[in-house]
Short mmCIF file of C-alpha atoms in Angstrom, two decimals:
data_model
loop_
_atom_site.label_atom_id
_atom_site.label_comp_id
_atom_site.label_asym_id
_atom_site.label_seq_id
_atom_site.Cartn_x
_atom_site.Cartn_y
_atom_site.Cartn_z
CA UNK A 207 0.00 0.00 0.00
CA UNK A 208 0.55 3.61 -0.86
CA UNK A 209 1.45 6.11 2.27
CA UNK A 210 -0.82 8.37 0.52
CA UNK A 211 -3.42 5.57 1.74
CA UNK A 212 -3.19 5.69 5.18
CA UNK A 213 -3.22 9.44 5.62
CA UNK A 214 -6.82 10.64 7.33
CA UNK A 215 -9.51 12.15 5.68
CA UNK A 216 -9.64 15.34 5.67
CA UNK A 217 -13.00 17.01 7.09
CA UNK A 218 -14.51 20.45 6.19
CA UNK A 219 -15.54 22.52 8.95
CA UNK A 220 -19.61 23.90 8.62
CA UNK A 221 -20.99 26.49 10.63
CA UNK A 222 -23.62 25.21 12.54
CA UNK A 223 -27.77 26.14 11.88
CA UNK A 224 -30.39 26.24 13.95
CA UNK A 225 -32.88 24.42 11.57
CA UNK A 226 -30.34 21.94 11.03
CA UNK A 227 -32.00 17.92 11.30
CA UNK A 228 -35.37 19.17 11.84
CA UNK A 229 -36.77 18.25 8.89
CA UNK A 230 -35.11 14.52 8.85
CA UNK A 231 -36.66 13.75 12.35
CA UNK A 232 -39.72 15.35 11.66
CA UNK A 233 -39.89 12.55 8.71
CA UNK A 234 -38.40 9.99 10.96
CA UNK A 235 -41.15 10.51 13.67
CA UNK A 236 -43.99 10.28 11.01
CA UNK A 237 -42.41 6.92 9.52
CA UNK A 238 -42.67 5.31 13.00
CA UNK A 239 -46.11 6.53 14.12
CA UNK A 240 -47.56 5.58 11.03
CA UNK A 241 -45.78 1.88 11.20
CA UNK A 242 -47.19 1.41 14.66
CA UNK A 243 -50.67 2.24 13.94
CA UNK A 244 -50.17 -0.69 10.95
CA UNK A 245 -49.25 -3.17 12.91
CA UNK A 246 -51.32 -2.66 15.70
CA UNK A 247 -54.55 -3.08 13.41
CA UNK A 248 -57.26 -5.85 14.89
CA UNK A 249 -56.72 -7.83 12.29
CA UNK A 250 -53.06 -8.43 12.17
CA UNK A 251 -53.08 -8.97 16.31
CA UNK A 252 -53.12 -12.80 17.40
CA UNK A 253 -55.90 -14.44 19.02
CA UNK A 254 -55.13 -15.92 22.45
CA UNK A 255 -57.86 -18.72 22.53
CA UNK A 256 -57.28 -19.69 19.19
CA UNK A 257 -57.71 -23.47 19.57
CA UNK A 258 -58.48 -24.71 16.14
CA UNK A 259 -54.84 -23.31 15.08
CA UNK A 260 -52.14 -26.42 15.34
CA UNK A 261 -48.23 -25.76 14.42
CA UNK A 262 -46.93 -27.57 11.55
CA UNK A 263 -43.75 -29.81 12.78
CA UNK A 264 -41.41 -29.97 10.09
CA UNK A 265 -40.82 -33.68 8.10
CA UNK A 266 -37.23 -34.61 7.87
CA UNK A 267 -35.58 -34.91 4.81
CA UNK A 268 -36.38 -38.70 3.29
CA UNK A 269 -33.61 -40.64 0.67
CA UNK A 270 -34.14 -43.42 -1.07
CA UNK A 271 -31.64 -46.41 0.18
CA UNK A 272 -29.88 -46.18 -3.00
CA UNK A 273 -28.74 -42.45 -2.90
CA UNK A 274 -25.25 -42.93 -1.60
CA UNK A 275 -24.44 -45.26 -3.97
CA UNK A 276 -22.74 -44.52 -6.89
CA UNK A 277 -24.30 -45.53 -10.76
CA UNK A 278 -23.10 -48.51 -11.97
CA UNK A 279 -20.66 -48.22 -15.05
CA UNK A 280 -22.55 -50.52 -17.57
CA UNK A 281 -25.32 -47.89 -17.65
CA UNK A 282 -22.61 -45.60 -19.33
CA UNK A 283 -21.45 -48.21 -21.81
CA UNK A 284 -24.16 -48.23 -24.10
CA UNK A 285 -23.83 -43.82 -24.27
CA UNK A 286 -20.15 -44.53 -25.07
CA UNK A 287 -21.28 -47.30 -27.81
CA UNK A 288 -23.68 -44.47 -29.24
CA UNK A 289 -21.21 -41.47 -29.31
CA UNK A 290 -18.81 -44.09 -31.08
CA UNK A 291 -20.77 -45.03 -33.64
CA UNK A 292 -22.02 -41.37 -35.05
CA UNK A 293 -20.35 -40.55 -38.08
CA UNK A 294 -17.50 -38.03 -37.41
CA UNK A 295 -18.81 -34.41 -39.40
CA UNK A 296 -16.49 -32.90 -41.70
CA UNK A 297 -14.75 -29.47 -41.02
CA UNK A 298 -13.91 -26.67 -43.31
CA UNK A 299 -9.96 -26.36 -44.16
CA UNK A 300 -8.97 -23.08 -45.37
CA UNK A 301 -5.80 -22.98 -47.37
CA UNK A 302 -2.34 -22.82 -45.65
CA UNK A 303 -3.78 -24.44 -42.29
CA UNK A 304 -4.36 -27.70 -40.80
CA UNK A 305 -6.21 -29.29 -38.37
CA UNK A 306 -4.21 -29.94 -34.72
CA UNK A 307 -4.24 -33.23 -33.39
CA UNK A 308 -6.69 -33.62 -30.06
CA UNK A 309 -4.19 -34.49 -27.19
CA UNK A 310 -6.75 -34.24 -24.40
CA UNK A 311 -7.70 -37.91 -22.99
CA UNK A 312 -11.20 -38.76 -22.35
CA UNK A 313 -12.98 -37.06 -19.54
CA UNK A 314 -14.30 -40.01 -16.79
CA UNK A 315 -18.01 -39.07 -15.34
CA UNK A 316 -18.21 -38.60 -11.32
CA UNK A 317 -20.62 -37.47 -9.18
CA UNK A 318 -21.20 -33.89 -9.29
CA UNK A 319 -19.93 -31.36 -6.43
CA UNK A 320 -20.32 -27.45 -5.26
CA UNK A 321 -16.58 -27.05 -5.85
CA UNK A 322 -17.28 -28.05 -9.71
CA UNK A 323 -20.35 -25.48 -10.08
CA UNK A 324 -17.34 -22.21 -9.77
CA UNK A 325 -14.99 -24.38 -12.12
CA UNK A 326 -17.76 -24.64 -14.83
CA UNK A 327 -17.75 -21.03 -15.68
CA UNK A 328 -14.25 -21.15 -16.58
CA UNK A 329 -13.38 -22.83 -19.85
CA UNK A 330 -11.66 -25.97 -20.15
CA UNK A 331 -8.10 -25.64 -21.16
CA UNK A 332 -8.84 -27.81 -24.39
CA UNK A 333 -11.34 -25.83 -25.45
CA UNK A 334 -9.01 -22.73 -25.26
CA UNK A 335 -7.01 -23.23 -28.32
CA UNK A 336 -9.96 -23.58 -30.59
CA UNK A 337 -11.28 -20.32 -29.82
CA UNK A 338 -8.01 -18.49 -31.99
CA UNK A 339 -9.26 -20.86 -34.51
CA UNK A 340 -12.26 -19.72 -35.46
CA UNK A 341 -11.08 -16.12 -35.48
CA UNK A 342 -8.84 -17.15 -37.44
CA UNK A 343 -11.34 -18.37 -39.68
CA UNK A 344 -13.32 -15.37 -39.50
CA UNK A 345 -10.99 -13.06 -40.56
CA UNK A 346 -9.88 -15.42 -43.70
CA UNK A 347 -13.36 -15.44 -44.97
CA UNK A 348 -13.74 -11.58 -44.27
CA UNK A 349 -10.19 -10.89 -46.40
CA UNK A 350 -11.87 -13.45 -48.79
CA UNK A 351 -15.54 -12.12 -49.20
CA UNK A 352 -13.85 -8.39 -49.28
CA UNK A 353 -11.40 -9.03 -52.27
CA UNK A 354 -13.91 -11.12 -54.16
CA UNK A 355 -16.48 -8.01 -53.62
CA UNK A 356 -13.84 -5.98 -54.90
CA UNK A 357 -13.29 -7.97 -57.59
CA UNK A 358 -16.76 -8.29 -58.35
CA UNK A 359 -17.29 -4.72 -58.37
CA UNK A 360 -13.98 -3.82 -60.87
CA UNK A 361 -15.49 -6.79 -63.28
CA UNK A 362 -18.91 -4.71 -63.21
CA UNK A 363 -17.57 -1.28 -63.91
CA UNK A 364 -15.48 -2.66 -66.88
CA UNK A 365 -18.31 -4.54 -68.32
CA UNK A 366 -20.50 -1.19 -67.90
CA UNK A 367 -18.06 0.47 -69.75
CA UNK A 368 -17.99 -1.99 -72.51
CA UNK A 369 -21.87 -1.84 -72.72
CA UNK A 370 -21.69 2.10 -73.32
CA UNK A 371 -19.31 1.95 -75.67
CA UNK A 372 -21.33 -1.05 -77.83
CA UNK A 373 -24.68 1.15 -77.38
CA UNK A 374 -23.26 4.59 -78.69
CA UNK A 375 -21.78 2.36 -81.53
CA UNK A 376 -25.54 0.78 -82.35
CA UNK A 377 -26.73 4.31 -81.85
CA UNK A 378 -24.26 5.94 -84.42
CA UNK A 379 -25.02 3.23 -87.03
CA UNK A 380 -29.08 3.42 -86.12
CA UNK A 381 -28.59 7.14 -87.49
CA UNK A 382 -26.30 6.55 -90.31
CA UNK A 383 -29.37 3.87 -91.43
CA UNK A 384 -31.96 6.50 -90.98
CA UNK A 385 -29.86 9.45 -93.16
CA UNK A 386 -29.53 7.14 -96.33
CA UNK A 387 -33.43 5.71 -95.59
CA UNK A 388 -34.66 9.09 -96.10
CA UNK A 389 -36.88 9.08 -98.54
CA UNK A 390 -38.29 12.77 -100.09
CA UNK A 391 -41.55 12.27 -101.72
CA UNK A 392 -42.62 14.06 -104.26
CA UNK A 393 -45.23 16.92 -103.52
CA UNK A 394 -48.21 17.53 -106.08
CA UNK A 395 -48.66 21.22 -106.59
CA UNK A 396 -51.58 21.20 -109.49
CA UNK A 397 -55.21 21.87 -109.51
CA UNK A 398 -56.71 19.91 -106.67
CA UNK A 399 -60.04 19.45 -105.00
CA UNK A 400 -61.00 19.13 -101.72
CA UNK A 401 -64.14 18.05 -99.42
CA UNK A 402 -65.45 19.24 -96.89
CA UNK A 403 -68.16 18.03 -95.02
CA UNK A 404 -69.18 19.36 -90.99
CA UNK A 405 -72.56 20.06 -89.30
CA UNK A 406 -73.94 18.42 -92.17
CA UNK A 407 -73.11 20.81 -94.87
CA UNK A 408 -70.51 19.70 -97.41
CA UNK A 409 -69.01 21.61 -100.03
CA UNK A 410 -66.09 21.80 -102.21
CA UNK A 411 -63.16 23.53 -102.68
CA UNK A 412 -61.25 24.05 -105.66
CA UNK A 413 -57.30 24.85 -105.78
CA UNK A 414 -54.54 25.93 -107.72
CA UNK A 415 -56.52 26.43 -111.21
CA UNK A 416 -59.38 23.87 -110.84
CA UNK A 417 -62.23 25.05 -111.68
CA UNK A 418 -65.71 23.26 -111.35
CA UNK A 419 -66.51 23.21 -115.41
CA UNK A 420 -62.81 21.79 -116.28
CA UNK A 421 -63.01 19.30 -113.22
CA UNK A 422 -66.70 18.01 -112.98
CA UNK A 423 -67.92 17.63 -116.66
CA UNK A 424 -71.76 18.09 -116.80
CA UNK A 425 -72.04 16.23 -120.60
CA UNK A 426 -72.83 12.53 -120.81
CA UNK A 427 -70.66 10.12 -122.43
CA UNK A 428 -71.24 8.32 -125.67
CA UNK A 429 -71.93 4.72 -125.47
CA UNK A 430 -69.02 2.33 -126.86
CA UNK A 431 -70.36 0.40 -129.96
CA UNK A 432 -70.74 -2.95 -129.98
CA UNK A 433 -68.47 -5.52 -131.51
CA UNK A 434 -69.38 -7.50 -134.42
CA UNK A 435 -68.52 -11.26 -135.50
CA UNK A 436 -66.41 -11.05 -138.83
CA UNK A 437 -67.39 -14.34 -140.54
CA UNK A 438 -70.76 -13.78 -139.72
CA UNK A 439 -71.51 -10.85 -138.92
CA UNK A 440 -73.58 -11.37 -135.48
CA UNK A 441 -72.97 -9.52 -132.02
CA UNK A 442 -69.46 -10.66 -131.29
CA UNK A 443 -69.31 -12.57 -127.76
CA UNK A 444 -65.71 -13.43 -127.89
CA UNK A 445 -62.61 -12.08 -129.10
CA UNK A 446 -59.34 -14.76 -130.15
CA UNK A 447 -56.63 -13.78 -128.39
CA UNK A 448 -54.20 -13.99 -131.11
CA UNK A 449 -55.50 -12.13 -133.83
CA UNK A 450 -57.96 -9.89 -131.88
CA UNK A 451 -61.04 -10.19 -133.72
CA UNK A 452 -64.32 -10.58 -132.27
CA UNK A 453 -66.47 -14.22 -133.24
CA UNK A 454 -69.79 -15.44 -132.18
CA UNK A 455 -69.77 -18.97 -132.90
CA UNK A 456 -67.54 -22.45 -133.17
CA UNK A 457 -67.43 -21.44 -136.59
CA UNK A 458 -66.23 -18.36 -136.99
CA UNK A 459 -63.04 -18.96 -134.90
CA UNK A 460 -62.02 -21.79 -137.01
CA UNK A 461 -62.25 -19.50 -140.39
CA UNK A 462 -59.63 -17.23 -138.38
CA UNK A 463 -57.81 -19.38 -137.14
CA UNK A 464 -57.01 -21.53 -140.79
CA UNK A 465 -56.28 -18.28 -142.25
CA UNK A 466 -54.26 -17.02 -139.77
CA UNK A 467 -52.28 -20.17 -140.18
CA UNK A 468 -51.87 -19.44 -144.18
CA UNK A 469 -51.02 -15.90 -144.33
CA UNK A 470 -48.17 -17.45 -141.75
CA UNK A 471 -47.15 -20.23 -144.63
CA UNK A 472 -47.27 -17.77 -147.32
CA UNK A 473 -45.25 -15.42 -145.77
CA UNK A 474 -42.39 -18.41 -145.23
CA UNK A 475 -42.49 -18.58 -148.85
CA UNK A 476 -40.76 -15.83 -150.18
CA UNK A 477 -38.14 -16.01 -147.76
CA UNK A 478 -37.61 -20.15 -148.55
CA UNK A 479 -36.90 -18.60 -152.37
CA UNK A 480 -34.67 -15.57 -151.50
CA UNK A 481 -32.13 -18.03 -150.63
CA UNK A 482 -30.74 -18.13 -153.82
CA UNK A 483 -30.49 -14.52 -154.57
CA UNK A 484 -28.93 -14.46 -150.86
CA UNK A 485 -26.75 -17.30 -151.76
CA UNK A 486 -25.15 -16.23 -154.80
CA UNK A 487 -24.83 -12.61 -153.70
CA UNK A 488 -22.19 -14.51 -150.96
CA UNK A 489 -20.72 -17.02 -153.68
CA UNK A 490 -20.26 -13.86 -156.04
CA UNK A 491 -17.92 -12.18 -153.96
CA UNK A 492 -15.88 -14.93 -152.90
CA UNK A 493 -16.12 -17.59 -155.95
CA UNK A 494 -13.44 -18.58 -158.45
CA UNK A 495 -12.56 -18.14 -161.93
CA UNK A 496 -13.87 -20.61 -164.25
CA UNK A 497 -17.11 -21.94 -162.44
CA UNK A 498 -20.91 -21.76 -164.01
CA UNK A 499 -24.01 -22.07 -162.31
CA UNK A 500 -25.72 -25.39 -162.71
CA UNK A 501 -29.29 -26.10 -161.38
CA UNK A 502 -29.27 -29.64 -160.20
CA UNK A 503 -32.07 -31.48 -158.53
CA UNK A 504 -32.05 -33.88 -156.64
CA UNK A 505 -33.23 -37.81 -157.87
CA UNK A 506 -36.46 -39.03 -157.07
CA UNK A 507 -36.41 -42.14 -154.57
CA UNK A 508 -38.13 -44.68 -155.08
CA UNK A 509 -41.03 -46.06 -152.47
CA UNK A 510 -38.60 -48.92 -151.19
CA UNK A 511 -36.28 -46.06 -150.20
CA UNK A 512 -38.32 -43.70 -148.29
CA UNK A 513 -37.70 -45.20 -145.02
CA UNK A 514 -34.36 -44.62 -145.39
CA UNK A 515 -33.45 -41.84 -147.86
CA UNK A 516 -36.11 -39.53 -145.80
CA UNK A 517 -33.57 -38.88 -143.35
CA UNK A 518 -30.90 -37.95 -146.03
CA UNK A 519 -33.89 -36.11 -147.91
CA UNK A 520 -31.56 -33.40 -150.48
CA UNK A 521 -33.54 -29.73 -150.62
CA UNK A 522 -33.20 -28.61 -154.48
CA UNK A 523 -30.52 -25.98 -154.10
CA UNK A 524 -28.07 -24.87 -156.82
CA UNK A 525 -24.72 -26.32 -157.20
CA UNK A 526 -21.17 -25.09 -158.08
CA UNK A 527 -19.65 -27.50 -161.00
CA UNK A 528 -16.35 -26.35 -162.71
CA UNK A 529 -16.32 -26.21 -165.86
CA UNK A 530 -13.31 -28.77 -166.67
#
């Protein structure tokens, strides 16, 4: 101890009042009289003749015979059997640390005592190394859960960034699309007319030179004449689509049609016989000296040798021979 400690304490002097304490005992008095007239109340005072009123003696404590004696240990075998037997859970390893061996030996059960009860609070010395452990473990999966937010976050920002960039790209080609889709259409600016028609009145209204004679023409048309059949003369009903003339019966379209097919022929004709002219116009120009014109035609063949001279058929046509 201190020296400072055993010094006396040091007292402050008052000056003395006359009122002083009066209060407090005035209190102090009124306390007591008003406890004394509580219990001092008829009801709470005991009876002196009270015969019906018998004390309770108290019962002593009863045991069973058996309560000194301690359990027998076969009782505990089958717990042991049980604890033995459940499967044995699997614990989280973190890397760069392993699991300590258990050194402790099993705990033996005993009857329980009041010196135990103040040892219980305290914890058991192998239960004290596991508790650096888990904070251990804790603050792993903090520094883990932290840089993986971090990195989580960084991998967001970039890929925000990336989507930006792709959408102002989309954006800038949207546009470019929409400057060579334009499209000017053409504006009429001539005579129009327009309709109106509200509160059941409708009228017309005539712009930019229309007028109502030029627009709305007051003089009925002429009917269109009827066709008539050429062979025969009848209201036509039909027209053939080749030549365009109108027919009214079965008839009549087969006369068009068989001289539609001759003035065809004929017209083959004359170009079938220009091919001489055409032909020696081309041998004139490149022919040699010395040569004459001969017509030769070509043999008749016989019946027997139709079959097979009608593919080798000879065209009259006119024939270069020399002369010599």
């Amino acid at each position: 101890m201190d020296a400072g400690d055993d010094e006396p304490p040091v007292l402050l002097d008052r000056a003395s009042r006359a009122t002083r304490g009066k209060r407090i005992s005035k209190l102090l008095e009124d306390e007591i009289e008003q406890d004394e007239a509580f219990w001092n109340q008829d009801a709470l005072k005991d009876e002196e003749d009270d015969d019906n009123y018998e004390e309770e003696q108290d019962a002593g404590d009863e045991f069973d015979s058996d309560f000194n004696e301690d359990e027998s240990e076969p009782d505990d075998e089958p717990e042991k059997e049980e604890r033995e037997r459940l499967p044995i859970k699997k614990r989280l390893m973190f890397p760069g640390k392993t699991l300590r061996k258990a050194t402790n030996a099993k705990k033996k059960k005993g009857i329980p005592k009041l010196e135990d009860d103040a040892k219980a609070g305290k914890p058991s010395p192998s239960t004290q190394p596991d508790v650096p452990d888990e904070f251990e473990t804790e603050k792993i999966i903090r520094k883990s859960t932290r840089t993986s937010v971090i990195v989580r976050q960084a991998e967001r920002e970039a890929i925000q960034i990336m989507n930006l960039r792709n959408l102002e790209r989309v954006l800038a080609r949207e546009e470019e699309v929409k400057k060579k889709a334009v499209v000017h259409k053409d504006t009429y600016d001539g005579p129009t007319i327009r309709f109106f028609s509200r509160d059941g009145e409708s009228r017309l209204e005539f712009i930019n030179g229309a007028s109502f004679g030029s627009e709305l023409s007051t003089t009925s048309a002429p009917y269109p004449e009827k066709s008539v059949c050429v062979v025969t003369g009848l209201p036509a009903i039909y027209r053939d689509p080749k030549t365009g003339l109108p027919y009214a019966t079965m008839e009549a379209f087969k006369i068009i049609r068989e001289s539609f097919l001759k003035e065809e022929a004929d017209r083959k004709r004359p170009s079938m016989s220009n091919m001489g002219e055409l032909f020696e116009s081309i041998a004139g120009e490149h022919s040699m000296p010395k040569k004459r014109r001969v017509e030769v035609r070509s043999p008749s063949i016989s019946g027997g040798g139709l079959r097979h001279g009608g593919r080798f058929r000879r065209i009259p046509a006119l024939d270069m021979v020399d002369e010599d």
